[in-house]
Coordinates of N, CA and C in Angstrom, one line a residue:
X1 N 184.7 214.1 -81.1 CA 183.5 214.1 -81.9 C 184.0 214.5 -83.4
X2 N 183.1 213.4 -84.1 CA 183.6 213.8 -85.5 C 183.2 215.4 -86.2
X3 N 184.3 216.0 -86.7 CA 183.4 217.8 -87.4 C 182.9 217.6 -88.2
X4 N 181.5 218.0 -88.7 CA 180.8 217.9 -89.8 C 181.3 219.0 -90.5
X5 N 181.5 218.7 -91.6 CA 182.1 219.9 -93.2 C 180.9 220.6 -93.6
X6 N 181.1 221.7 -94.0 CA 180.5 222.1 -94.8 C 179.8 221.3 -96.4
X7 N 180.5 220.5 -96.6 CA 180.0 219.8 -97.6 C 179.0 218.6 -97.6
X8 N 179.5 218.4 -96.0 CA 178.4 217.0 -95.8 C 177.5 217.8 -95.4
X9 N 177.4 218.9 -94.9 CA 175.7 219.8 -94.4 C 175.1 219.9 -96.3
X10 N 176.0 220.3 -97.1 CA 175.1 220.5 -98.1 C 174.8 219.2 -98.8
X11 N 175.5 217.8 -98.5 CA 175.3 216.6 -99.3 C 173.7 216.1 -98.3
X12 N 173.7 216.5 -97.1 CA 172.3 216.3 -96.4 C 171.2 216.7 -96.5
X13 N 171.3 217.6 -96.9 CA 170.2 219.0 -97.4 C 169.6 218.1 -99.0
X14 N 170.7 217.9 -100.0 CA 170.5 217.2 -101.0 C 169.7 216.2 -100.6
X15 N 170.3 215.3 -100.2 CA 169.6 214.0 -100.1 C 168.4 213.8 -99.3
X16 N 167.8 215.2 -98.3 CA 166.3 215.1 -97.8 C 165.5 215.4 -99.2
X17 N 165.9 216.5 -100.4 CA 165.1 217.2 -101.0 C 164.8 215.8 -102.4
X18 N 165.5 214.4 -102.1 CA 165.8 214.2 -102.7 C 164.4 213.0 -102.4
X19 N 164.7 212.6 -101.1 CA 163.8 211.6 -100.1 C 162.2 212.7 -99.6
X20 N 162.2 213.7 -99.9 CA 160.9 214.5 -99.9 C 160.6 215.3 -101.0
X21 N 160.9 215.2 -102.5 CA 160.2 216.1 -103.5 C 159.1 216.9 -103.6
X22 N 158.0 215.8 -103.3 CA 157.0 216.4 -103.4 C 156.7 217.7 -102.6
X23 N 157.2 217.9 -101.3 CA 157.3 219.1 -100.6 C 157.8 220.5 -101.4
X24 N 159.3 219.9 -101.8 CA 160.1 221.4 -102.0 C 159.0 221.4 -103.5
X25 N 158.6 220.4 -104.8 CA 158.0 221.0 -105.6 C 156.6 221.7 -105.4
X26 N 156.0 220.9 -104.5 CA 154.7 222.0 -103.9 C 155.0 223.6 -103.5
X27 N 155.9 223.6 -102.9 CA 156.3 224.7 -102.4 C 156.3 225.6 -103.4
X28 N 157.7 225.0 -104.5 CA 157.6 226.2 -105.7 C 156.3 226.2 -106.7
X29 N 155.6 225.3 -106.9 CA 154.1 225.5 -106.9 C 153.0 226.9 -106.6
X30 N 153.4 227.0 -105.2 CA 152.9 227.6 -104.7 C 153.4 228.7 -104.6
X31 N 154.3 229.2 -104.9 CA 155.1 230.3 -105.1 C 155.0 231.0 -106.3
X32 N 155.1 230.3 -107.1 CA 154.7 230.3 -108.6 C 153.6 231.2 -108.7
X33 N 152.3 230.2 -108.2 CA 151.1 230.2 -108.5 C 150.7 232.1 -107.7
X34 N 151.7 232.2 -106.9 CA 150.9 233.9 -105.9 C 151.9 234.6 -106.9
X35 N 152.8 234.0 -107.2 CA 153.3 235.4 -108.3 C 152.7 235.9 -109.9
X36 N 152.1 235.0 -109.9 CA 151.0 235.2 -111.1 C 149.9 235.7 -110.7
X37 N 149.2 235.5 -109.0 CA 147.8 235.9 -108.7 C 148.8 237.4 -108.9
X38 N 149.8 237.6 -108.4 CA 150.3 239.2 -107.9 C 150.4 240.1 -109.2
X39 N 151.2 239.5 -110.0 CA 151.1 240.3 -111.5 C 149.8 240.4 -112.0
X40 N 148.7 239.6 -111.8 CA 147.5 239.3 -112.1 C 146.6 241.0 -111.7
X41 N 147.1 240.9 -110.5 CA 146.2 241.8 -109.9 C 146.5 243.3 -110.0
X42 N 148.2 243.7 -110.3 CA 148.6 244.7 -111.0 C 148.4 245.1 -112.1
X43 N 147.9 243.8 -112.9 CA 147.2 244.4 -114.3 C 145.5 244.7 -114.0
X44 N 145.0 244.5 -112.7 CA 143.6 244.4 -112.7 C 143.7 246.2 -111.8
X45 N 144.4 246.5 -111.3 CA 145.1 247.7 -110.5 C 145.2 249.0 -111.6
X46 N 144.9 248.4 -113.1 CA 145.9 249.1 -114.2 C 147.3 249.9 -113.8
X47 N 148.0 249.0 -113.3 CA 149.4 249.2 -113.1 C 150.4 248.9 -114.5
X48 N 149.4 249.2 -115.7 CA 150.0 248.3 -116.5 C 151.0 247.9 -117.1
X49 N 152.5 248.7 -117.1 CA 153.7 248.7 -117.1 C 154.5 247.5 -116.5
X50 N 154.1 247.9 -114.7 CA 154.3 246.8 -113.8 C 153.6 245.5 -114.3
X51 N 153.0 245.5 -114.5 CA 152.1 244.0 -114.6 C 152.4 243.1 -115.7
X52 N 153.0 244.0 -116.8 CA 153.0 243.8 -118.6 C 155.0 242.9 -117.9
X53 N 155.4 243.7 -117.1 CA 157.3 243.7 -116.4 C 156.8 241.9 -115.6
X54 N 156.2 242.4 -115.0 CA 156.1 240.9 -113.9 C 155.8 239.9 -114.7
X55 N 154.3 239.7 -115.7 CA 153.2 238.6 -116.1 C 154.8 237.9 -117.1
X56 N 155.6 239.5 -117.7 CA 157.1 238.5 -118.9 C 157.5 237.9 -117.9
X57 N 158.1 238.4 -116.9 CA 159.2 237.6 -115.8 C 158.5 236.2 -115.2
X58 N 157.4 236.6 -115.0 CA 156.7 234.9 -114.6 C 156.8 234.0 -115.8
X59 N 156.5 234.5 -116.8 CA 156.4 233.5 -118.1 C 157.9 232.9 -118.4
X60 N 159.0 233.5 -118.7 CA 160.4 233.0 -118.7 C 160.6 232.1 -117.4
X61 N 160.2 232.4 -115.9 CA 161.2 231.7 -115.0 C 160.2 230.8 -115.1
X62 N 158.8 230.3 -115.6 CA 157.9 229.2 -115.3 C 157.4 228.5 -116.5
X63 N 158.3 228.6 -117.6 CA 158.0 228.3 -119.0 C 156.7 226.6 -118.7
X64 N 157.0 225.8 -118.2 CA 156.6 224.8 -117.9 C 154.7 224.9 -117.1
X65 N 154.7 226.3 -116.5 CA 153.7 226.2 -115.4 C 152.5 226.7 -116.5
X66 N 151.1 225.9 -115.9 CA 149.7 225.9 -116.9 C 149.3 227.3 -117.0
X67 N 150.3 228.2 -116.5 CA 149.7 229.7 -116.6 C 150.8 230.4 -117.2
X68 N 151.8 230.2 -118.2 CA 152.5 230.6 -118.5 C 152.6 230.7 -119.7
X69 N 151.7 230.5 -120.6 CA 150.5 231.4 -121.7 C 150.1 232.3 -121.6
X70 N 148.8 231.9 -120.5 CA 148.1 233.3 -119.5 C 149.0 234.5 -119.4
X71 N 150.5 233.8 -118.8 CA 150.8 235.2 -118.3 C 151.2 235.8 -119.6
X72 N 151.7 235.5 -120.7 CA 152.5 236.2 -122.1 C 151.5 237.0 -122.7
X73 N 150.2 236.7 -122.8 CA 149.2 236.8 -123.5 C 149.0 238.2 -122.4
X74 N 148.5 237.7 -121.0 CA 148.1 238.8 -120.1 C 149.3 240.3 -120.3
X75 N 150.7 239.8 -120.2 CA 151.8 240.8 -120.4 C 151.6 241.8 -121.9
X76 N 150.7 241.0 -122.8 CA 151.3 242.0 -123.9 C 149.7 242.9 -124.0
X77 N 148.4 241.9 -123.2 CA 147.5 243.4 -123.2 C 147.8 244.8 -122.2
X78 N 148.6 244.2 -121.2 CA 148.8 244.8 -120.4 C 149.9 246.4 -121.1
X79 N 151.0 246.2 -121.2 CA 151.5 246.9 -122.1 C 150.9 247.5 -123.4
X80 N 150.2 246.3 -124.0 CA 149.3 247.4 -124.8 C 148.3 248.3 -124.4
X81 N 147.8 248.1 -123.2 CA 146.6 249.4 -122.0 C 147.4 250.6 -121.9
X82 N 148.7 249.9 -121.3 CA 149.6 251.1 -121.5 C 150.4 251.6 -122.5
X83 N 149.7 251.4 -123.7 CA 150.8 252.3 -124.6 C 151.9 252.0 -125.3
X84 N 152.2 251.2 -124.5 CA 153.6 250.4 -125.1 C 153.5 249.3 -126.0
X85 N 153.4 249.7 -127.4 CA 153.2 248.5 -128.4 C 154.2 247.7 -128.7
X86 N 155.2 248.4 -128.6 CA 156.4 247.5 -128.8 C 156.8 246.5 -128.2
X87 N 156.7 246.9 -126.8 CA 156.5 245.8 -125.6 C 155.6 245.0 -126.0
X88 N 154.3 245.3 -125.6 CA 153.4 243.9 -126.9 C 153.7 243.3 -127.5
X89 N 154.1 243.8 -128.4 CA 154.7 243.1 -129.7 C 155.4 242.2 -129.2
X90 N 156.5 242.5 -128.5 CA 157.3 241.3 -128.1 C 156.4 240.3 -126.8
X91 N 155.8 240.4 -126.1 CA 155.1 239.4 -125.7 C 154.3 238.4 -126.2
X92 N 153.4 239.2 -127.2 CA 152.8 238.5 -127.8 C 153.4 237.3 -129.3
X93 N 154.4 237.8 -129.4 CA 155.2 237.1 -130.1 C 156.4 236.0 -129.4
X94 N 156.4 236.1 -128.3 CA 157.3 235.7 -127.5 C 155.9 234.2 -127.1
X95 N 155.0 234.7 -126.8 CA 153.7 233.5 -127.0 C 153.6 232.5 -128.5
X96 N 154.0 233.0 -129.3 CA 153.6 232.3 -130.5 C 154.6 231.9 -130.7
X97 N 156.2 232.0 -130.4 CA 157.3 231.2 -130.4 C 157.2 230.1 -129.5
X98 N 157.0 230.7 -128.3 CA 157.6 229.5 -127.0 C 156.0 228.5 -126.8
X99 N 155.0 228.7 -127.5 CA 153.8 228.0 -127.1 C 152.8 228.0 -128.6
X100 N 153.8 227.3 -129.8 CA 152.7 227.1 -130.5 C 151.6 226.5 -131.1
X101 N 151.4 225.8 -129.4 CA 150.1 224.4 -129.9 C 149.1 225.4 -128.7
X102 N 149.7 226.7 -128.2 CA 148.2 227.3 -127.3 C 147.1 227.4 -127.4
X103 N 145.8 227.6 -127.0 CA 144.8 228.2 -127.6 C 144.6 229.2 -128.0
X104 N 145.5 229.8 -126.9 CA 145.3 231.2 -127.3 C 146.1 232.3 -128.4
X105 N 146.8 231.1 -129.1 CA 147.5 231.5 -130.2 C 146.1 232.6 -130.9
X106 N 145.4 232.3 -131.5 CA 144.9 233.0 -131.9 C 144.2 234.3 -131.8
X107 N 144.1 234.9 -130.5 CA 143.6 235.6 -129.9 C 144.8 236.9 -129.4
X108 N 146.3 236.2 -129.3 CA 147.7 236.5 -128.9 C 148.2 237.1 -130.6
X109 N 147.9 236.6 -131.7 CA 148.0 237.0 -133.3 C 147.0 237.9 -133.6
X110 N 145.9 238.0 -133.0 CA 145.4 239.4 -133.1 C 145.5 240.6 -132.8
X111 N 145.9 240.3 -131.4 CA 146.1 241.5 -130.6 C 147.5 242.2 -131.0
X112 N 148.7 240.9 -131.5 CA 150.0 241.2 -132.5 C 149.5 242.2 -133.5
X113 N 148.3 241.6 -134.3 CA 147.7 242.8 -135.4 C 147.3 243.8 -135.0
X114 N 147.0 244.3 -133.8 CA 146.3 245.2 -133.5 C 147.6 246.3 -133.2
X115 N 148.8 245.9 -132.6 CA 150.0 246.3 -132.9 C 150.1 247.3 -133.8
X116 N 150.1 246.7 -134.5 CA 150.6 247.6 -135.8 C 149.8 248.2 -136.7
X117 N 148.3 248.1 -136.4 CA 147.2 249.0 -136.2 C 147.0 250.4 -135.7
X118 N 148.0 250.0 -134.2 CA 147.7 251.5 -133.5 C 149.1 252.5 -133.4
X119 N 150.2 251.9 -134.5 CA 151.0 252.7 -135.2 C 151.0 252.8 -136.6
X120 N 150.0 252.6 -136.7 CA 149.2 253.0 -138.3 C 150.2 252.6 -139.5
X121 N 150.5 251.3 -139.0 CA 151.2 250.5 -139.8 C 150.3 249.5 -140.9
X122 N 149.2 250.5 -142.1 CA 148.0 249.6 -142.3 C 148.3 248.1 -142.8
X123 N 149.5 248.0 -144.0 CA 149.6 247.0 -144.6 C 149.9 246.1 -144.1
X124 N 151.2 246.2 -142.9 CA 151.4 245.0 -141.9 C 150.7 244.4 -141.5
X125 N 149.3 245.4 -140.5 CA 148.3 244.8 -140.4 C 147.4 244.4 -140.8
X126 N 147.4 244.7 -141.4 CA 146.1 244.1 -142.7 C 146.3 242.1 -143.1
X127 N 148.1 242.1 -143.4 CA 148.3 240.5 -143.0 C 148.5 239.9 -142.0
X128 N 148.7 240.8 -140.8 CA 148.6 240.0 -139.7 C 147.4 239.6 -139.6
X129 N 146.1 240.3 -139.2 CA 144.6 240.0 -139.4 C 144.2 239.0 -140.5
X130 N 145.1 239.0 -141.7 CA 144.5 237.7 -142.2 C 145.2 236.3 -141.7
X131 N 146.2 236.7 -141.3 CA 146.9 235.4 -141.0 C 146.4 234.9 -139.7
X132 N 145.7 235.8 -139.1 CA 144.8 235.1 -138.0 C 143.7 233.8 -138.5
X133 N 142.6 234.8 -139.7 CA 142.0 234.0 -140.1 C 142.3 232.8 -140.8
X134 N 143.2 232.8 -142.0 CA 143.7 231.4 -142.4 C 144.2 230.7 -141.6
X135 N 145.2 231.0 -140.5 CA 145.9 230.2 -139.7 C 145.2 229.4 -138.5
X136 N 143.9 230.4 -138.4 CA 142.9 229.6 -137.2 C 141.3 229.4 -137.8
X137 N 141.1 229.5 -138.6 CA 139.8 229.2 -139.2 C 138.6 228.9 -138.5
X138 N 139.1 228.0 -137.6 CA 137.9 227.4 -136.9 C 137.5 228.2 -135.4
X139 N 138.4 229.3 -135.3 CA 138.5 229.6 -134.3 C 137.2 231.0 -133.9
X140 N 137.2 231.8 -132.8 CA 136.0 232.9 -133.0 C 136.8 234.4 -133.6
X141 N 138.3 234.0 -133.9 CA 138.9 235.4 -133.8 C 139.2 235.3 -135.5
X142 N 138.2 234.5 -136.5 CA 138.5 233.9 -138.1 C 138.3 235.1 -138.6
X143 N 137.0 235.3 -138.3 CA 136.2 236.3 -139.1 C 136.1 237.6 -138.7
X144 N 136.7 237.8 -137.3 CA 137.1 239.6 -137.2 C 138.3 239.6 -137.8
X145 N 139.3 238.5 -138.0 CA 140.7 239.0 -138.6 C 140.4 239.3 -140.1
X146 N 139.6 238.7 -140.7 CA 139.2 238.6 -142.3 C 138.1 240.3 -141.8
X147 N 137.2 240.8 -141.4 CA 136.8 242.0 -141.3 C 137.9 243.1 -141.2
X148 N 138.9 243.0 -139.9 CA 139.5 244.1 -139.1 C 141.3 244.0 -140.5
X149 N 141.3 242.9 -141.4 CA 142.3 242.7 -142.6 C 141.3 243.8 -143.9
X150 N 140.5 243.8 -143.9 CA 139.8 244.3 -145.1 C 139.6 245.8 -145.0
X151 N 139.8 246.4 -143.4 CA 139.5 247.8 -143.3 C 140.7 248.5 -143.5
X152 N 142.0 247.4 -143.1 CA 143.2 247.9 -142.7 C 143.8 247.9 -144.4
X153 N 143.5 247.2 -145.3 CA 143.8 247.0 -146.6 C 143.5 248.3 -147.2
X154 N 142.1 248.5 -146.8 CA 141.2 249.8 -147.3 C 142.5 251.4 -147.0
X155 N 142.3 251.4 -145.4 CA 143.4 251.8 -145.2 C 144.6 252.3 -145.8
X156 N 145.5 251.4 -146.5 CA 146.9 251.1 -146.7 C 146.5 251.4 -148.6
X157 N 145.5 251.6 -148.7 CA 145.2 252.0 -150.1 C 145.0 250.8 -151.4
X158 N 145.3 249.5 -150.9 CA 144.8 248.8 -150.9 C 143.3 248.0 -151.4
X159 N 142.9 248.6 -152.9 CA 141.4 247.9 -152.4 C 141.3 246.4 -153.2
X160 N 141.7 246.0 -153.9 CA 141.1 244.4 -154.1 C 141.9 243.7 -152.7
X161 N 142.7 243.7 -152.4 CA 143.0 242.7 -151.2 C 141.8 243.2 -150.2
X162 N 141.0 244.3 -150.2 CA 140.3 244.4 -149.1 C 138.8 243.9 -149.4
X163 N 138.7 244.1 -151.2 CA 137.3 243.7 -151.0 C 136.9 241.8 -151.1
X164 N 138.5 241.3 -151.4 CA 138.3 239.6 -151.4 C 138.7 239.1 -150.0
X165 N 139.4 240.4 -148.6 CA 139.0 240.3 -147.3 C 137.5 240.2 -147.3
X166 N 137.1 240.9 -147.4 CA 135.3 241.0 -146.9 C 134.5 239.8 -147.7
X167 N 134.9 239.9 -148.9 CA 134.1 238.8 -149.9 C 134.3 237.4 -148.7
X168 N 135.3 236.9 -148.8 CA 135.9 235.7 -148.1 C 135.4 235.6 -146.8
X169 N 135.0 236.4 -146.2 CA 134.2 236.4 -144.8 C 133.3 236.2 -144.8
X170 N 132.0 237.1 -146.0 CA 131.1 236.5 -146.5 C 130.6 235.1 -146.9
X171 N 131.8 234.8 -148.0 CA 130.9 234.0 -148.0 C 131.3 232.7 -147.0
X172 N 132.4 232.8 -146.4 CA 133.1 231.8 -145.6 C 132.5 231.2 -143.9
X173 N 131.5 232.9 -143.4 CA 131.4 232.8 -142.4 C 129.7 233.2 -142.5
X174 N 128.6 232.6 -142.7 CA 127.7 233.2 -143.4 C 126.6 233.5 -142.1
X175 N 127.3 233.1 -140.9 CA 126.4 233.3 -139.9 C 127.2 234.0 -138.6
X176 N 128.4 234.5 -138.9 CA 129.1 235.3 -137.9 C 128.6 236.7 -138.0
X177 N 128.6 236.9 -137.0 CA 127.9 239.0 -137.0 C 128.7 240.0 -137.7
X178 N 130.2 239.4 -138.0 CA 131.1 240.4 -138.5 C 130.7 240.3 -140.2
X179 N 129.9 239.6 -140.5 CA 129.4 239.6 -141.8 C 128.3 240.3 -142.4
X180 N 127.6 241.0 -141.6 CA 127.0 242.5 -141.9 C 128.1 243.6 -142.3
X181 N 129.0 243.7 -141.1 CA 129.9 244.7 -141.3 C 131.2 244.7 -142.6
X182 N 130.9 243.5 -142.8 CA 131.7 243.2 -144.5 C 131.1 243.6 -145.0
X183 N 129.4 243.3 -145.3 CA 128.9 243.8 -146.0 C 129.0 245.3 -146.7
X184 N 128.3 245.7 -145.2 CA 128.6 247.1 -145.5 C 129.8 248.0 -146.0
X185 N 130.6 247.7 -145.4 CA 132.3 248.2 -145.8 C 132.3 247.7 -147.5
X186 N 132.1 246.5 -147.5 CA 132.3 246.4 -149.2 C 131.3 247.4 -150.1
X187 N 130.2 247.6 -149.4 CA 129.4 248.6 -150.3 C 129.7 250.1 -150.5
X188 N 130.0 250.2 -148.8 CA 131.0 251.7 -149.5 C 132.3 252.1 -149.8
X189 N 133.1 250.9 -149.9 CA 134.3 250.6 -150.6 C 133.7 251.3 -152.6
X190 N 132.6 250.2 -152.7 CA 132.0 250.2 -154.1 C 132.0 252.1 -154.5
X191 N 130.9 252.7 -153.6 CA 130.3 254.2 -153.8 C 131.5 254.7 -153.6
X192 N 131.9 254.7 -152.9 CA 133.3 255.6 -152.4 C 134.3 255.5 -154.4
X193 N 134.1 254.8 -154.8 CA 135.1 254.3 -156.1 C 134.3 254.6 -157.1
X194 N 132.6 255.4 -156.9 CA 131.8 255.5 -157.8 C 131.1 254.3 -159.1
X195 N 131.3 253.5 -158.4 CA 131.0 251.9 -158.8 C 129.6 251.5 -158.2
X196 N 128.1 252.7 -158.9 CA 127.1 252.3 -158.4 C 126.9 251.2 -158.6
X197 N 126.4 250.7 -160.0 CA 126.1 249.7 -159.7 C 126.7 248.6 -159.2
X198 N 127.5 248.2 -158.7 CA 128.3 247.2 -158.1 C 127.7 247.6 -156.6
X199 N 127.6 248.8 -156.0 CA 126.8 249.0 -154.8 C 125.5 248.7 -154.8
X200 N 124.6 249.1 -155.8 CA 123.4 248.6 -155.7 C 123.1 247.0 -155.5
X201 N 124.1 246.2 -156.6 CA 123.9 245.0 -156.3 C 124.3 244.0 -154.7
X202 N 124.7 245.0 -154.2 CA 125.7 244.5 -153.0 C 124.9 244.9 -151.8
X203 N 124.2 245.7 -152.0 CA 122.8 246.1 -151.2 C 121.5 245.5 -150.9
X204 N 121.3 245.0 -152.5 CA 120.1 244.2 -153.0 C 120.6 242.3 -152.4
X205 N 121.9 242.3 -152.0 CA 122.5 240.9 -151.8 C 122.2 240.5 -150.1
X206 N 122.0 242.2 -149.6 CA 122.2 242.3 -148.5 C 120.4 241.8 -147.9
X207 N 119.8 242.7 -148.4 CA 118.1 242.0 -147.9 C 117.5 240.6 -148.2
X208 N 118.6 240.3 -150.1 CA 118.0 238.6 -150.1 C 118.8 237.7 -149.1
X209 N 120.1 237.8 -148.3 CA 120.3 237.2 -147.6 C 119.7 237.5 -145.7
X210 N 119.8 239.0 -145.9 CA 119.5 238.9 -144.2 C 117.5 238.6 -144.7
X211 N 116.7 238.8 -145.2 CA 115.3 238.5 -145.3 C 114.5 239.7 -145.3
X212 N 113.1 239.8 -145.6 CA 112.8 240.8 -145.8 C 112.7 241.8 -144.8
X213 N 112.9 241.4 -143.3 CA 112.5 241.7 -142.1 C 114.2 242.5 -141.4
X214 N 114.7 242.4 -142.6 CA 115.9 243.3 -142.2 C 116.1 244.5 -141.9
X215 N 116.4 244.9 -141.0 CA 116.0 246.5 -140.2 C 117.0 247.3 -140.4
X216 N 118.0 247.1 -140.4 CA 119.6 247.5 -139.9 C 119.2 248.8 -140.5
X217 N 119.4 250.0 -139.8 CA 119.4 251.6 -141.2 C 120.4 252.0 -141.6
X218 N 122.1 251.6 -141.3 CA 122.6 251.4 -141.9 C 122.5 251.4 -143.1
X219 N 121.9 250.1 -143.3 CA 121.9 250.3 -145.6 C 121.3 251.3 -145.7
X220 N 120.3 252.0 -145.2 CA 119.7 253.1 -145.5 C 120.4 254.3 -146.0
X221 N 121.6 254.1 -144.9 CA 122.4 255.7 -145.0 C 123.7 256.0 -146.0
X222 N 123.8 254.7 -146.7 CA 124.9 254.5 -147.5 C 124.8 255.3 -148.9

């Protein structure tokens, strides 16, 4: 009887997976797809370390797989729950290199600004938050980055880049909710600088636009 080699067992093995694809790629499919429910659920566990360690490691070995966004994006809130900005930083940025036609680009550029927000890094953040807004305009994350850029400007000591933040949201976004809160920040940006009247007028701008039925007591307290 003829001996089979070692080489012919592995040239046979080849040539089933070759004559059956669709199996072995279902398989890793499916393998894939529970290692992402698993890291999924460690971040739902707030294991967040673990979860921020897995959701990266899915993202590199499945660069290709429809959840491998999800996971970069999932990895750097995760890390950021826990504390670890730096780590964020790199995921979230690791998202905007390896995936920049995502949707969630914009939402992944915020939470980057938020980064450097919560090491009181104001000026970095202040353009990261705007580069959200210019860079995604159309998007829902436009006009918190043009708000959450204007406070961080304020911040960083900063005030004309912060009050043509708020201005530009104003007048850019004239029916988003973050446009009260410009408001108001630009008014006590004004008082704060002893620039009544530039506050009064910015008050008075505030009732002819929201209507006479404007409630908010906010302006009240300013």
């Amino acid at each position: 009887m003829r001996k089979i080699t070692f080489d012919t067992v592995v040239m046979i093995i080849l040539c089933m997976s070759c004559f059956f694809p669709g199996k072995n790629l279902s398989s890793q499919s499916i393998k894939a797809d529970n290692e992402f429910a698993f890291a999924q659920k460690l971040y739902e566990d707030k294991l967040y370390t673990l979860a921020g360690q897995q959701l990266r490691a899915f993202a590199n070995a499945n660069p290709d797989h429809d959840k491998a966004d999800d996971a970069l994006l999932l990895s750097g809130n995760a890390f950021f729950d826990g504390g670890k900005l730096d780590a964020a930083f790199e995921s979230y940025k690791e998202l905007e290199i390896g995936f920049p036609q995502s949707p969630l680009l914009p939402q992944s550029r915020y939470r980057l600004a938020q980064c450097f927000l919560h090491q009181n890094k104001f000026a970095e953040a202040a353009e990261s938050f705007k580069r959200v807004a210019v860079f995604h305009p159309q998007s829902d994350w436009a006009a918190r980055g043009y708000l959450e850029a204007g406070r961080c400007y304020l911040k960083a000591g900063l005030l004309m880049p912060a009050r043509n933040s708020f201005l530009t949201l104003i007048q850019t976004y004239p029916d988003k909710p973050e446009r009260l809160e410009a408001h108001l920040d630009l008014v006590e940006s004004y008082f704060q600088h002893e620039d009544y009247q530039e506050a009064l007028s910015q008050i008075d701008g505030i009732f002819r636009s929201f209507g006479a039925d404007f409630k908010d007591p906010r302006v009240y307290l300013l």
